[in-house]
Amino acid sequence: MKTLIKKTYEDLSKEAAKIIKEAIQEKPNLVLGLATGSTPIGTYKELIRMHREENLDFSQVISFNLDEYLGLSADHHQSYNYFMYKNLFDYININHKNIHIPDGMTENVEEFLKEYEKKIREAGGIDLQLLGIGSDGHIGFNEPGTPLNSRTQIVKLTESTIKDNSRFFEKEEDVPRFAITMGVQTIFEAKKTLLLASSGNKAEAIVKFIEGPITSQITASILQKHPDTIVILDEVAASRLKRRY
Ligand code: GLP
């Protein structure tokens, strides 16, 4: 695991976008795993800029999103589907047929979960998975206690995640209690992972994830074993690390 510490959120976002750009240039039909939350927004802005100013071409890129709230339709303003279009897809030349985001309104959940895994497999697996981290150390929506060998599944959100994510909703009661997420093992199988974290409320999760034991209590910790993971932090998120790389 390689850890890069950047001075600011802007520097972190530029570095992440540069890594994604190079991966697309190397493999134009890159299978790109995408994340939501506030952390990747700067990276998406930079990718949009690269598309406009540097002709970064997404036309063959295939995307798979990590997760979605159960019960929110794609046009709900707090859904991750809506987020992805408003923060990235509406501004780049990705082929909409190549976009995959879990369907929060799926009627046959079990079938949907299997299908999602199958589509990832059929695409040849995820080449590069972008990740954020929850303040409780989760990746995707894999909350503490989620088995490390889990695949795409339904999870119950913890109180701390509901609280953290309530800032996007009118009130806390509006935050869905369940979500669909790629499993920990599904994420681990990506050929390369790129985890971003900025700001102070991530510092505790970061030190546990990087320097603590590998445990289902901090699902991000599985990445310690991953053969090709880059973690990009800003100074504040890295502030509790004992070892600086
Ligand atoms: C949600 C998402 C995660 C994301 C996390 C952190 O729980 N399911 O994928 O990493 O939020 O979000 P933020 O970047 O807004 O702190």
PDB file of N, CA, C and O in Angstrom, residues 14-15 80 139 171 192 211 215 217 225:
ATOM      1  N   LYS A  14      -6.203  16.613  -7.588  1.00  0.00           N
ATOM      2  CA  LYS A  14      -5.427  16.650  -8.842  1.00  0.00           C
ATOM      3  C   LYS A  14      -4.620  15.376  -9.011  1.00  0.00           C
ATOM      4  O   LYS A  14      -4.522  14.827 -10.114  1.00  0.00           O
ATOM      5  N   GLU A  15      -4.033  14.908  -7.927  1.00  0.00           N
ATOM      6  CA  GLU A  15      -3.224  13.684  -7.985  1.00  0.00           C
ATOM      7  C   GLU A  15      -4.100  12.490  -8.352  1.00  0.00           C
ATOM      8  O   GLU A  15      -3.733  11.666  -9.191  1.00  0.00           O
ATOM      9  N   TYR A  80     -27.404   8.164  -5.272  1.00  0.00           N
ATOM     10  CA  TYR A  80     -26.053   8.166  -5.822  1.00  0.00           C
ATOM     11  C   TYR A  80     -26.089   8.173  -7.347  1.00  0.00           C
ATOM     12  O   TYR A  80     -25.138   8.606  -7.998  1.00  0.00           O
ATOM     13  N   ILE A 139     -15.704   1.008   3.577  1.00  0.00           N
ATOM     14  CA  ILE A 139     -15.550   1.271   2.139  1.00  0.00           C
ATOM     15  C   ILE A 139     -16.841   0.825   1.468  1.00  0.00           C
ATOM     16  O   ILE A 139     -17.442  -0.166   1.878  1.00  0.00           O
ATOM     17  N   LYS A 171     -33.636  16.073   6.765  1.00  0.00           N
ATOM     18  CA  LYS A 171     -33.521  15.681   8.167  1.00  0.00           C
ATOM     19  C   LYS A 171     -33.030  14.236   8.273  1.00  0.00           C
ATOM     20  O   LYS A 171     -33.141  13.467   7.314  1.00  0.00           O
ATOM     21  N   LYS A 192      -6.560  -2.446  -9.140  1.00  0.00           N
ATOM     22  CA  LYS A 192      -5.890  -1.348  -8.442  1.00  0.00           C
ATOM     23  C   LYS A 192      -6.959  -0.598  -7.646  1.00  0.00           C
ATOM     24  O   LYS A 192      -8.085  -0.461  -8.133  1.00  0.00           O
ATOM     25  N   GLU A 211      -2.724   1.596  10.096  1.00  0.00           N
ATOM     26  CA  GLU A 211      -1.759   1.091  11.086  1.00  0.00           C
ATOM     27  C   GLU A 211      -2.338   0.042  12.021  1.00  0.00           C
ATOM     28  O   GLU A 211      -1.617  -0.567  12.800  1.00  0.00           O
ATOM     29  N   THR A 215      -9.274  -6.080  10.041  1.00  0.00           N
ATOM     30  CA  THR A 215     -10.448  -6.529  10.777  1.00  0.00           C
ATOM     31  C   THR A 215     -11.734  -6.087  10.079  1.00  0.00           C
ATOM     32  O   THR A 215     -11.767  -5.023   9.462  1.00  0.00           O
ATOM     33  N   GLN A 217     -14.075  -4.929  11.494  1.00  0.00           N
ATOM     34  CA  GLN A 217     -14.567  -3.731  12.192  1.00  0.00           C
ATOM     35  C   GLN A 217     -14.178  -2.450  11.452  1.00  0.00           C
ATOM     36  O   GLN A 217     -14.769  -1.397  11.658  1.00  0.00           O
ATOM     37  N   LYS A 225      -3.668  -5.646   2.509  1.00  0.00           N
ATOM     38  CA  LYS A 225      -3.177  -6.861   1.814  1.00  0.00           C
ATOM     39  C   LYS A 225      -3.241  -6.719   0.298  1.00  0.00           C
ATOM     40  O   LYS A 225      -2.867  -7.621  -0.426  1.00  0.00           O
TER      41      LYS A 225
END
